[in-house]
Short mmCIF file of N, CA and C in Angstrom, two decimals:
data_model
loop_
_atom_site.label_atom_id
_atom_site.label_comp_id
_atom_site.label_asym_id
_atom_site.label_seq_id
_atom_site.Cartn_x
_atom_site.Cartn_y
_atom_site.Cartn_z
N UNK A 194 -5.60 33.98 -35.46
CA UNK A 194 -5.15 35.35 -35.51
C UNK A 194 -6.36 36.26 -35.71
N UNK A 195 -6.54 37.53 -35.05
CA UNK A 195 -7.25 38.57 -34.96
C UNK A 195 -6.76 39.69 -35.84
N UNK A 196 -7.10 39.30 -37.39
CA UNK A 196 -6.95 40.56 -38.21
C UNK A 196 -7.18 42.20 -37.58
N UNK A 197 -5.54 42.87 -37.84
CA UNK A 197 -6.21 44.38 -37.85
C UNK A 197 -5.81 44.86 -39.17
N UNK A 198 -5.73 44.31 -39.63
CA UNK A 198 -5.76 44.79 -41.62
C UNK A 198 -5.11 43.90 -42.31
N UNK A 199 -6.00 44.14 -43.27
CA UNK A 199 -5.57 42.99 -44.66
C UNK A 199 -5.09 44.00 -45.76
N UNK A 200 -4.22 43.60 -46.23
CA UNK A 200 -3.52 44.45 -47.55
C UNK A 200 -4.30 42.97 -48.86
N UNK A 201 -4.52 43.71 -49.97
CA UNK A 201 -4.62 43.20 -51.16
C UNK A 201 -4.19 43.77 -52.26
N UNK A 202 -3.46 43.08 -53.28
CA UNK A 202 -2.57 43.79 -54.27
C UNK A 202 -3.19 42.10 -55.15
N UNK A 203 -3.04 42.80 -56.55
CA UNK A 203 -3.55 41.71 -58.04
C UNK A 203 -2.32 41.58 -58.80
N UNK A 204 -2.11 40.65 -59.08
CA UNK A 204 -0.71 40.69 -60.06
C UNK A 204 -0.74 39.66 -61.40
N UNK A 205 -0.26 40.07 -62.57
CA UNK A 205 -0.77 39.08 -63.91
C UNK A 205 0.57 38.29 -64.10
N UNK A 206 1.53 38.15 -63.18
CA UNK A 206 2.88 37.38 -63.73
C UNK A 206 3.69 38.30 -63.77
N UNK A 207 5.55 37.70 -63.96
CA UNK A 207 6.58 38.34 -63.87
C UNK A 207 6.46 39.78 -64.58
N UNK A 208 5.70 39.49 -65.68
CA UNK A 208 5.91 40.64 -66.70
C UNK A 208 4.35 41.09 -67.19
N UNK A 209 4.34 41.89 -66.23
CA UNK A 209 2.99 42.19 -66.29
C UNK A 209 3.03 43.75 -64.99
N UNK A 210 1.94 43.73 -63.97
CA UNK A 210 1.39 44.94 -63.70
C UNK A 210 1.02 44.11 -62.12
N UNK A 211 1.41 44.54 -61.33
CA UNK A 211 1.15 44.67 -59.59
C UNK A 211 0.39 45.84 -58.83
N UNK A 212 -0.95 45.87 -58.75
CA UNK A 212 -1.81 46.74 -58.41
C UNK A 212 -2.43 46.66 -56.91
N UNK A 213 -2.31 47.31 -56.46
CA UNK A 213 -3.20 47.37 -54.59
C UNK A 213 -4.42 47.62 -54.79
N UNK A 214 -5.28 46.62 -53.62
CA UNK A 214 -6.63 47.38 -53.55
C UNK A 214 -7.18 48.95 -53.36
N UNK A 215 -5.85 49.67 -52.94
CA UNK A 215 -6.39 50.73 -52.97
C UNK A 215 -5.77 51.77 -53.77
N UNK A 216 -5.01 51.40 -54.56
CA UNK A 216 -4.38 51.99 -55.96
C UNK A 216 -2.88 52.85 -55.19
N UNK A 217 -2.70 51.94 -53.84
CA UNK A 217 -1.36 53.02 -53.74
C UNK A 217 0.41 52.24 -54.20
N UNK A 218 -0.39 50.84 -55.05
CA UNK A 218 0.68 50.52 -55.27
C UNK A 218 0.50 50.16 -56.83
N UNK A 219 0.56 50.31 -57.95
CA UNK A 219 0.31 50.29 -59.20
C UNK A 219 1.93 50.57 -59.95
N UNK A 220 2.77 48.97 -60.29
CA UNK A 220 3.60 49.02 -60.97
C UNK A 220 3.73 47.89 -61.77
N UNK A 221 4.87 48.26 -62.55
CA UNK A 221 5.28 47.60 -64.20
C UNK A 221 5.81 46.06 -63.52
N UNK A 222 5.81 44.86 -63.84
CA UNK A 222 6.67 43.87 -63.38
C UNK A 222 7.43 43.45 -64.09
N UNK A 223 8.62 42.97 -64.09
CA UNK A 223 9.55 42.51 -65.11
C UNK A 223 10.72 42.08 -64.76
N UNK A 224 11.02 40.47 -65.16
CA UNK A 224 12.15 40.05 -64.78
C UNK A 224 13.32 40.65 -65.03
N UNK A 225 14.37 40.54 -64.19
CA UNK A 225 15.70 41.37 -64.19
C UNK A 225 16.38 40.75 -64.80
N UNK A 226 17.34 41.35 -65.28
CA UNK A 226 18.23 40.65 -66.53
C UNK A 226 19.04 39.68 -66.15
N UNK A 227 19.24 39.41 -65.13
CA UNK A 227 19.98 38.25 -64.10
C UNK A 227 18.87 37.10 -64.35
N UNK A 228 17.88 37.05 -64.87
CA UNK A 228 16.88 35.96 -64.83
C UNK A 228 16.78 36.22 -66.44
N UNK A 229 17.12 36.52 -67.24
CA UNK A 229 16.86 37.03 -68.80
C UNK A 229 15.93 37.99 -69.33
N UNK A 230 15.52 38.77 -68.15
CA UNK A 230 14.41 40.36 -68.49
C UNK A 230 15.42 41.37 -68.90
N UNK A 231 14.35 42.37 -69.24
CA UNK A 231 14.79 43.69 -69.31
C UNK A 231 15.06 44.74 -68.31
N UNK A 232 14.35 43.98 -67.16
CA UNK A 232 14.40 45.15 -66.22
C UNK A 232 14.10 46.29 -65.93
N UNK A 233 12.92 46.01 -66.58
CA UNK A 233 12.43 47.53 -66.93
C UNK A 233 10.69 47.80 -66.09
N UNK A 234 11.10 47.09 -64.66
CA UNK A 234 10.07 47.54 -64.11
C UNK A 234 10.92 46.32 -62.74
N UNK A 235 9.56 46.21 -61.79
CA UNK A 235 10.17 45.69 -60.58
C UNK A 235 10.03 44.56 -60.19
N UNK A 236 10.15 43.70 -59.25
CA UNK A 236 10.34 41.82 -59.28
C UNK A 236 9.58 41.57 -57.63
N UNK A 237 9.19 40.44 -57.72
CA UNK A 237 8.47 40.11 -56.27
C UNK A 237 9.27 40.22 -55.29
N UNK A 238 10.77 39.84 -55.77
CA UNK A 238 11.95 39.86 -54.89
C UNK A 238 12.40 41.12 -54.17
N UNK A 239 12.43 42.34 -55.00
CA UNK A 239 12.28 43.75 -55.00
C UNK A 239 10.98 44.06 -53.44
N UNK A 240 10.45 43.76 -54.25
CA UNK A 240 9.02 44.02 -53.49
C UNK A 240 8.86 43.34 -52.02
N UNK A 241 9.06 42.24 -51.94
CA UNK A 241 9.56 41.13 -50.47
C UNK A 241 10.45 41.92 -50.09
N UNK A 242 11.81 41.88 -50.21
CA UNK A 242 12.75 42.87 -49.96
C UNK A 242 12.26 44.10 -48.77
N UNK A 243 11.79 45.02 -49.74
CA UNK A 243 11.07 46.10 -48.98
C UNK A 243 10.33 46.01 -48.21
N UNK A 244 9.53 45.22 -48.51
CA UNK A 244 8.21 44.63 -47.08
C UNK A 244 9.27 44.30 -46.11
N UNK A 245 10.11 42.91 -46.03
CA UNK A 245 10.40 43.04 -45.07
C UNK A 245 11.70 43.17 -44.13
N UNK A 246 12.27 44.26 -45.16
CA UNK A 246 13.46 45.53 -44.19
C UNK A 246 12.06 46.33 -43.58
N UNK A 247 11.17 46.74 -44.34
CA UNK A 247 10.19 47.94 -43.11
C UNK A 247 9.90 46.97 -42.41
N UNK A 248 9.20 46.32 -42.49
CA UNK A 248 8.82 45.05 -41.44
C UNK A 248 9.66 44.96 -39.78
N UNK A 249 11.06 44.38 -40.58
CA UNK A 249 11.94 44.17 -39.56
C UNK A 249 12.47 45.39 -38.73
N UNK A 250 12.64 46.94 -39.38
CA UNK A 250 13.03 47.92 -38.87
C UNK A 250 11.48 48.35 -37.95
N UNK A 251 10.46 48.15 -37.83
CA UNK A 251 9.25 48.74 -36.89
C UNK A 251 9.25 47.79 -35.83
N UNK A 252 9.71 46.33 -35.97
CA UNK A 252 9.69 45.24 -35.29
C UNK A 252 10.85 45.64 -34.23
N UNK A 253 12.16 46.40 -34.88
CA UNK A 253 12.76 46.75 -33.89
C UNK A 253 12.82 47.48 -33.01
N UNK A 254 11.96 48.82 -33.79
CA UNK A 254 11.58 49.55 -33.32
C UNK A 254 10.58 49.51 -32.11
N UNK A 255 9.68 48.47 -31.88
CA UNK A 255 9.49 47.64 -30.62
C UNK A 255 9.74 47.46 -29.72
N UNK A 256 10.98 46.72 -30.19
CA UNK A 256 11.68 45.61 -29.32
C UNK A 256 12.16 46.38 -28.54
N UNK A 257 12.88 47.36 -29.05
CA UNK A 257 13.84 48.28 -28.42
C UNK A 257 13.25 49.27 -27.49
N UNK A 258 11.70 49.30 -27.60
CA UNK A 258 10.86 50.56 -26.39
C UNK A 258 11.03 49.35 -25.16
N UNK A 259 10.68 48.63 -25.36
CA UNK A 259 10.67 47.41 -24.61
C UNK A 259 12.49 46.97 -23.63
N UNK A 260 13.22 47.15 -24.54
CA UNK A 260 14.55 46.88 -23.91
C UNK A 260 14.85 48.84 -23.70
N UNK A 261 14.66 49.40 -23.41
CA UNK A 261 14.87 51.00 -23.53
C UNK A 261 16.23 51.10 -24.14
N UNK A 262 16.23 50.78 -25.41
CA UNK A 262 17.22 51.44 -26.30
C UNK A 262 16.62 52.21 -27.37
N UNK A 263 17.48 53.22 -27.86
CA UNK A 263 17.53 53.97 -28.79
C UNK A 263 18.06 53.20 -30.28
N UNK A 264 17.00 53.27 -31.24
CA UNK A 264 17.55 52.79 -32.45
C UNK A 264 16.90 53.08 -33.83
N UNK A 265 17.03 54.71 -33.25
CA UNK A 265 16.68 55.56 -34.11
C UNK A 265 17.28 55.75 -35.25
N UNK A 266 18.45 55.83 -35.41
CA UNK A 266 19.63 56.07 -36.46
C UNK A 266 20.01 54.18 -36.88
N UNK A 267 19.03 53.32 -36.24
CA UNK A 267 18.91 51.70 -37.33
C UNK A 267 18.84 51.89 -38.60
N UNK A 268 19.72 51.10 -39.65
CA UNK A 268 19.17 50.75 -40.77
C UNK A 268 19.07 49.44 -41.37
N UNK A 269 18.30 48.64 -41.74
CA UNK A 269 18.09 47.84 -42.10
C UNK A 269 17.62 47.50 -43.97
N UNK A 270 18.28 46.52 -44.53
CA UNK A 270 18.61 46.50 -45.64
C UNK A 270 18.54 44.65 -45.68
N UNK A 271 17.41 44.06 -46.44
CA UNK A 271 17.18 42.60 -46.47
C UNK A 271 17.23 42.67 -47.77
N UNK A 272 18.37 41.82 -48.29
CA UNK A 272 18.55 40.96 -49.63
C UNK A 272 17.47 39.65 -49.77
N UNK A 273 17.18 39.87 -50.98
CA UNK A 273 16.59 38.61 -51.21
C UNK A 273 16.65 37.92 -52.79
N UNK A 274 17.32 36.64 -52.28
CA UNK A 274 17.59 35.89 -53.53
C UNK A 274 16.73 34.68 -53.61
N UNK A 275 16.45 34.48 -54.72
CA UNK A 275 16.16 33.59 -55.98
C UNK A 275 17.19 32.60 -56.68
N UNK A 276 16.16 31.21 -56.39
CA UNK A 276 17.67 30.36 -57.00
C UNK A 276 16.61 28.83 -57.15
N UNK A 277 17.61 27.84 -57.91
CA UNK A 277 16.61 26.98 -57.95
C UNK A 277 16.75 25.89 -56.80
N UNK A 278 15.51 25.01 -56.74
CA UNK A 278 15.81 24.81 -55.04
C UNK A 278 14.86 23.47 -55.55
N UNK A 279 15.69 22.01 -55.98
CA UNK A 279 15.23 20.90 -56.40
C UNK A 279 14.59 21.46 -57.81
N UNK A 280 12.75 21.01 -57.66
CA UNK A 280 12.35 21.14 -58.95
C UNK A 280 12.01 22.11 -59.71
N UNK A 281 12.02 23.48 -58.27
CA UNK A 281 11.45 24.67 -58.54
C UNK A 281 12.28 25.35 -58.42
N UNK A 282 11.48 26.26 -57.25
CA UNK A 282 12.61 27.87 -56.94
C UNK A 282 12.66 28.15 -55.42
N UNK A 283 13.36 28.73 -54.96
CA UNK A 283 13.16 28.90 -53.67
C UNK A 283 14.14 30.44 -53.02
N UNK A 284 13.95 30.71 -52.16
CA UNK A 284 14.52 31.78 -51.25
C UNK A 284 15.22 32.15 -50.08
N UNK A 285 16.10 32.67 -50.31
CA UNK A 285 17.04 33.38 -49.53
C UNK A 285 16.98 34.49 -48.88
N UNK A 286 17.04 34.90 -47.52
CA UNK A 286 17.16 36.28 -47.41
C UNK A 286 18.73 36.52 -46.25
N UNK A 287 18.99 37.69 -46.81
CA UNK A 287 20.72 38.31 -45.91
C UNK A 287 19.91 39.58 -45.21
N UNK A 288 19.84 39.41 -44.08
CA UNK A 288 19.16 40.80 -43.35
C UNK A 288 19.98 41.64 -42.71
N UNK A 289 20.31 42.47 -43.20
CA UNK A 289 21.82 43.12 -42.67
C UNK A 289 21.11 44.37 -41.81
N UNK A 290 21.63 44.61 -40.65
CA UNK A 290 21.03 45.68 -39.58
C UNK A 290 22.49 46.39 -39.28
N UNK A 291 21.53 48.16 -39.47
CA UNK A 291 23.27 48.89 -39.49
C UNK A 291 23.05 49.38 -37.88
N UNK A 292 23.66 49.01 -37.00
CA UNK A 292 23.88 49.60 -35.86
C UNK A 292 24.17 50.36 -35.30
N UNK A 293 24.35 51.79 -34.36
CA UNK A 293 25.23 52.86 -33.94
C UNK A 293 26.22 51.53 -33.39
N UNK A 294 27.01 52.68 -33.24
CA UNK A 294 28.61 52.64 -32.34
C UNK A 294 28.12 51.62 -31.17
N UNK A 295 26.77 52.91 -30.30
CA UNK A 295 26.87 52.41 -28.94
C UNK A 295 25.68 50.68 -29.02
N UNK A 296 25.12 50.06 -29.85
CA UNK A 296 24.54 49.22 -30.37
C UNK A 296 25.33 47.83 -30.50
N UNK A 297 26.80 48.15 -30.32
CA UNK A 297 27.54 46.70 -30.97
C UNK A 297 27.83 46.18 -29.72
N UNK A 298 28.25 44.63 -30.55
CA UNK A 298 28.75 43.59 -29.76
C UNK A 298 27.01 42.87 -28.90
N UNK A 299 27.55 42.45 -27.60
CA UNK A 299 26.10 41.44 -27.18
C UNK A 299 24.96 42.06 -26.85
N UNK A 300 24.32 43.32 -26.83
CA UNK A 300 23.41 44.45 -26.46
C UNK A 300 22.76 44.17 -28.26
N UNK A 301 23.96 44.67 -29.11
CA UNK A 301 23.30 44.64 -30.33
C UNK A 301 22.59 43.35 -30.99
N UNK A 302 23.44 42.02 -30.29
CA UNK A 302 23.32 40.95 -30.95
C UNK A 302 21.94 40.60 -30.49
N UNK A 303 21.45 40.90 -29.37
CA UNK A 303 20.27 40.41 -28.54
C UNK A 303 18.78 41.33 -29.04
N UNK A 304 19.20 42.86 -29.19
CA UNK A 304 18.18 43.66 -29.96
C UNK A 304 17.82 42.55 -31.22
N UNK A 305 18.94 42.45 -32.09
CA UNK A 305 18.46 41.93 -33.27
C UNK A 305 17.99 40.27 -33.32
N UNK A 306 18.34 39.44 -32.76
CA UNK A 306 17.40 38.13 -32.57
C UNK A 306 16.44 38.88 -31.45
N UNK A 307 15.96 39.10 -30.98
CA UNK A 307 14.71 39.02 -29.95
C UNK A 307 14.25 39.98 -31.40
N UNK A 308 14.04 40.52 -32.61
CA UNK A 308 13.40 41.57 -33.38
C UNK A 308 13.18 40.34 -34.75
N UNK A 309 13.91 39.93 -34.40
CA UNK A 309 13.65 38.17 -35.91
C UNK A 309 12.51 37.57 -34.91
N UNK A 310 12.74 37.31 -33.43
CA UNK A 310 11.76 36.38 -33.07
C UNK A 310 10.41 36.95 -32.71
N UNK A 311 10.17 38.43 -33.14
CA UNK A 311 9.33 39.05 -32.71
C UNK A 311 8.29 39.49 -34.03
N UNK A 312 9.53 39.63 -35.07
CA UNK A 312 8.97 40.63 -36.59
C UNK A 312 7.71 39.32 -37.54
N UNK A 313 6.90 39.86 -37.59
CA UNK A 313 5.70 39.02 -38.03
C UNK A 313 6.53 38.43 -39.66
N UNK A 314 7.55 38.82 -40.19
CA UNK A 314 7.89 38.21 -41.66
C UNK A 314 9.07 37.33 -41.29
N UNK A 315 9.33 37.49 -40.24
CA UNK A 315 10.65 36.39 -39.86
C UNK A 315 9.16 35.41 -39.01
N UNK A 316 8.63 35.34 -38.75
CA UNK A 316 7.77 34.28 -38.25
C UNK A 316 7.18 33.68 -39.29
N UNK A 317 6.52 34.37 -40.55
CA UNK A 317 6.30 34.38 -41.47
C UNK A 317 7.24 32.90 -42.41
N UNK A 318 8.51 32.72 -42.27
CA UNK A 318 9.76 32.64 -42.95
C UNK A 318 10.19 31.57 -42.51
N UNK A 319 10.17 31.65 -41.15
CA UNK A 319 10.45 30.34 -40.08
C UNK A 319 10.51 29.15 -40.74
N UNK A 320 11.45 28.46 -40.82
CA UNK A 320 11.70 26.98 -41.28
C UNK A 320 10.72 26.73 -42.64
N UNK A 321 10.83 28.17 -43.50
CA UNK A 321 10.42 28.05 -45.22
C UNK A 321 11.63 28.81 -45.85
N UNK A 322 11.88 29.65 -45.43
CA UNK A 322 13.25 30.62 -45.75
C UNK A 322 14.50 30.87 -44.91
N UNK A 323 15.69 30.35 -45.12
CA UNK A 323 16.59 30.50 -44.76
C UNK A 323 16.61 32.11 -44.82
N UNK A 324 17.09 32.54 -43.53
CA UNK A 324 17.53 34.15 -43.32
C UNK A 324 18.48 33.67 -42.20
N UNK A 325 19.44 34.76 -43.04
CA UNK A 325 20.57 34.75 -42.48
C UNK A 325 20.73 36.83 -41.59
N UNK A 326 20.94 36.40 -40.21
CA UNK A 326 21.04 38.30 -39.96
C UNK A 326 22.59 38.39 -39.83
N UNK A 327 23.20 39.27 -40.26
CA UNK A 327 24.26 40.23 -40.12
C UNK A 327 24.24 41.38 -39.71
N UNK A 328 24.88 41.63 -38.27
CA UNK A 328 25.24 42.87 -37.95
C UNK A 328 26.03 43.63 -38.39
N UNK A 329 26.08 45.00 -38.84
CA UNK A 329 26.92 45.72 -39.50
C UNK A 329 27.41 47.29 -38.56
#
């Protein structure tokens, strides 16, 4: 692969402080009370999450110049769970894509796998993370 940017962020553990190399990401970390925290700051899960709904929504945003659709009014919303998985832990993601009207059925179904097989965090994920997509 031919880097066109590297992101770097430092992190001291669940409960601790997540900082970017270039100070545009500087927050509190802290397990959620579903894991026995306080919750009083944000989780890797949180953070994955967000990476990659933007991820997957620019990926579609792609796909779709490419298929000439409109999917401007897309929303995309990726759950991501935590659970134990044998000796450790492991991950889940539910990638739910909100569609227009004119978006549904096999037009929509095809935008959104050709945008999993395209989005660099679903390649990323590939046969390490179960993701599951739902059209909505």
């Amino acid at each position: 692969m031919d880097a066109l940017y590297t992101a770097a962020a430092t992190a001291n553990g669940r409960e601790g402080r997540a900082v970017s190399s270039d100070g545009q990401i500087d927050l509190a970390l802290a397990l959620p009370p579903a894991l026995g925290g306080n919750g009083k700051g944000t989780n890797p899960e949180q953070l994955f999450a967000a990476g990659y709904a933007a991820c997957f929504a620019s990926a579609m945003a792609a796909v779709s110049r490419e298929m000439k659709l409109d999917t401007k009014d897309v929303s995309v919303t990726a759950e991501v769970s935590i659970g134990k998985d044998g000796d450790g832990f492991g991950l889940a993601v539910v990638m739910r894509v909100e569609l227009p009207d004119f978006l549904t059925g096999e037009i929509g179904q095809q935008l959104v796998e050709a945008t999993h097989a395209y989005c660099p965090y679903s390649k990323a994920t590939r046969g390490n993370i179960d993701v599951e997509l739902v059209i909505e």
